[in-house]
Short mmCIF file of C-alpha atoms and ligand atoms in Angstrom, two decimals:
data_model
loop_
_atom_site.label_atom_id
_atom_site.label_comp_id
_atom_site.label_asym_id
_atom_site.label_seq_id
_atom_site.Cartn_x
_atom_site.Cartn_y
_atom_site.Cartn_z
CA MET U 261 -0.07 0.25 -0.36
CA SER U 262 1.80 3.01 -1.25
CA ASP U 263 0.04 5.41 0.33
CA CYS U 264 0.11 3.79 3.95
CA LEU U 265 2.04 5.42 6.72
CA PHE U 266 2.78 2.19 8.40
CA CYS U 267 3.77 0.36 4.74
CA LYS U 268 6.03 3.34 4.58
CA MET U 269 7.74 2.52 7.70
CA VAL U 270 8.45 -0.60 6.87
CA ALA U 271 9.85 0.14 3.76
CA GLY U 272 11.82 2.49 5.20
CA GLU U 273 10.61 6.00 3.93
CA ILE U 274 9.64 7.34 7.40
CA LYS U 275 11.94 5.76 9.49
CA PRO U 276 10.09 5.70 13.47
CA ASP U 277 11.83 4.91 16.94
CA VAL U 278 11.88 1.34 16.48
CA VAL U 279 12.36 -1.04 19.45
CA TYR U 280 11.80 -4.43 17.85
CA GLU U 281 11.94 -5.81 14.83
CA ASP U 282 11.30 -9.04 13.14
CA ASP U 283 10.44 -11.16 9.68
CA ALA U 284 7.14 -10.24 10.73
CA VAL U 285 6.71 -7.14 13.03
CA LEU U 286 7.62 -4.07 13.66
CA ALA U 287 7.11 -2.34 16.70
CA PHE U 288 8.05 1.58 17.71
CA ARG U 289 7.70 4.58 19.77
CA ASP U 290 3.88 6.37 19.11
CA ILE U 291 4.45 9.80 18.37
CA ASN U 292 1.89 10.92 20.79
CA PRO U 293 1.85 8.85 23.68
CA GLN U 294 -0.51 8.41 26.18
CA ALA U 295 1.86 6.63 28.59
CA PRO U 296 5.63 6.57 30.03
CA VAL U 297 5.61 3.37 27.11
CA HIS U 298 3.14 3.69 24.09
CA VAL U 299 4.46 1.46 21.85
CA LEU U 300 2.90 0.11 18.41
CA VAL U 301 3.37 -3.12 17.21
CA ILE U 302 2.58 -3.62 13.22
CA PRO U 303 2.37 -6.74 10.73
CA LYS U 304 4.87 -6.37 8.59
CA GLN U 305 2.09 -6.81 5.97
CA HIS U 306 -0.36 -4.85 5.31
CA ILE U 307 -3.91 -5.27 7.07
CA SER U 308 -6.88 -2.65 7.19
CA THR U 309 -8.56 -3.10 9.88
CA ILE U 310 -9.22 -6.44 12.48
CA ASN U 311 -12.25 -6.51 9.83
CA ASP U 312 -9.85 -7.19 7.30
CA ILE U 313 -7.94 -10.34 8.70
CA GLN U 314 -7.92 -13.24 6.91
CA ASP U 315 -7.92 -16.77 8.53
CA GLU U 316 -4.33 -17.51 7.32
CA GLN U 317 -3.02 -14.52 8.76
CA ALA U 318 -3.72 -16.12 12.01
CA GLU U 319 -0.36 -16.67 13.10
CA LEU U 320 0.66 -13.93 11.96
CA ILE U 321 -1.70 -12.01 14.68
CA GLY U 322 -0.45 -14.00 17.47
CA ARG U 323 3.57 -12.93 16.08
CA LEU U 324 1.87 -9.07 16.90
CA TYR U 325 1.02 -10.17 20.45
CA LEU U 326 4.73 -12.40 20.85
CA GLY U 327 6.02 -8.89 19.40
CA ALA U 328 4.27 -7.20 22.43
CA LYS U 329 5.62 -9.20 25.18
CA SER U 330 9.32 -8.81 23.75
CA VAL U 331 8.73 -5.27 24.11
CA ALA U 332 6.93 -5.60 27.66
CA GLU U 333 9.94 -7.48 29.07
CA GLN U 334 12.74 -5.06 26.95
CA GLU U 335 10.78 -1.67 28.33
CA GLY U 336 10.84 -3.22 32.10
CA ILE U 337 7.04 -3.12 32.17
CA ALA U 338 6.05 -7.12 32.10
CA ALA U 339 5.78 -7.59 35.56
CA HIS U 340 4.10 -4.61 36.84
CA GLY U 341 1.63 -4.99 34.20
CA TYR U 342 0.18 -3.41 30.89
CA ARG U 343 -2.12 -3.26 28.48
CA THR U 344 -2.91 -4.07 24.47
CA VAL U 345 -5.12 -2.56 22.32
CA MET U 346 -6.46 -2.70 18.49
CA ASN U 347 -9.09 -0.14 18.13
CA CYS U 348 -11.31 -0.96 14.53
CA ASN U 349 -12.89 1.57 12.65
CA ALA U 350 -13.73 5.47 13.04
CA ALA U 351 -15.86 4.36 16.78
CA ALA U 352 -13.69 2.87 18.69
CA GLY U 353 -11.22 5.57 17.68
CA GLN U 354 -8.64 3.74 14.89
CA THR U 355 -7.20 6.92 12.13
CA VAL U 356 -4.22 4.99 10.98
CA PHE U 357 -5.81 1.97 8.92
CA HIS U 358 -2.79 -0.40 8.94
CA ILE U 359 -3.78 -2.50 12.18
CA HIS U 360 -1.34 -2.06 15.08
CA LEU U 361 -1.25 -3.15 18.46
CA HIS U 362 -1.02 -0.36 20.70
CA LEU U 363 1.24 -1.21 24.09
CA LEU U 364 0.66 0.63 26.77
CA GLY U 365 2.36 0.81 30.26
CA GLY U 366 5.02 2.57 32.84
CA ARG U 367 2.01 3.84 35.09
CA ASN U 368 -1.35 2.36 36.38
CA LEU U 369 -4.09 2.20 33.80
CA SER U 370 -7.69 2.19 34.94
CA TRP U 371 -10.77 0.61 33.40
CA PRO U 372 -12.79 0.70 31.42
CA PRO U 373 -10.91 2.90 28.49
CA GLY U 374 -13.06 5.88 27.32
P1 5GP M 500 -4.75 4.32 16.40
O1 5GP M 500 -6.01 5.96 16.30
O2 5GP M 500 -5.40 4.22 15.00
O3 5GP M 500 -5.88 3.76 17.00
O4 5GP M 500 -3.61 4.83 16.57
C1 5GP M 500 -3.02 5.00 15.41
C2 5GP M 500 -1.94 5.52 16.26
O5 5GP M 500 -0.59 6.45 15.62
C3 5GP M 500 -2.05 6.98 17.38
O6 5GP M 500 -1.51 6.81 18.89
C4 5GP M 500 -0.63 8.01 16.91
O7 5GP M 500 -0.23 8.96 17.83
C5 5GP M 500 -0.36 7.23 16.09
N1 5GP M 500 1.09 8.22 14.91
C6 5GP M 500 0.11 8.91 13.81
N2 5GP M 500 0.80 8.78 13.22
C7 5GP M 500 2.08 8.32 13.80
C8 5GP M 500 3.69 8.96 13.23
O8 5GP M 500 3.65 9.33 12.18
N3 5GP M 500 4.20 8.29 13.97
C9 5GP M 500 4.38 7.20 14.67
N4 5GP M 500 5.54 6.40 15.50
N5 5GP M 500 3.45 7.24 15.26
C10 5GP M 500 2.14 8.02 14.52
ZN1 ZN M 501 0.13 -0.27 5.44
#
């Protein structure tokens, strides 16, 4: 997707603050952090929303969580606790249409979210 911001990051055309990368996923710091640790974990393959995930991408979605787990360990928040969130479409506040797992931590998080 040539007009997708996150695909441009995967392609190296835009360089975010990368904290983790493997063959399937890329993780980088959110530009507008909502917590001391706010990292976005994205699949390298373009998927617009949760609604677009295909059965054959099930392993890739699992890889997002394994990436988040690695980042949480690396950032020192794994034992204390953190939250992962993936927004889907406008009512949930999705603004970038390349799926991304928000990893939030480093402070106590209230529930339910707004
Ligand atoms: P959404 O609202 O779609 O769930 O989350 C999109 C996230 O992407 C937001 O938290 C926003 O701050 C972040 N974001 C938007 N543009 C950029 C950018 O250019 N670089 C980085 N690192 N994060 C971005
Ligand atoms: Zn994309």
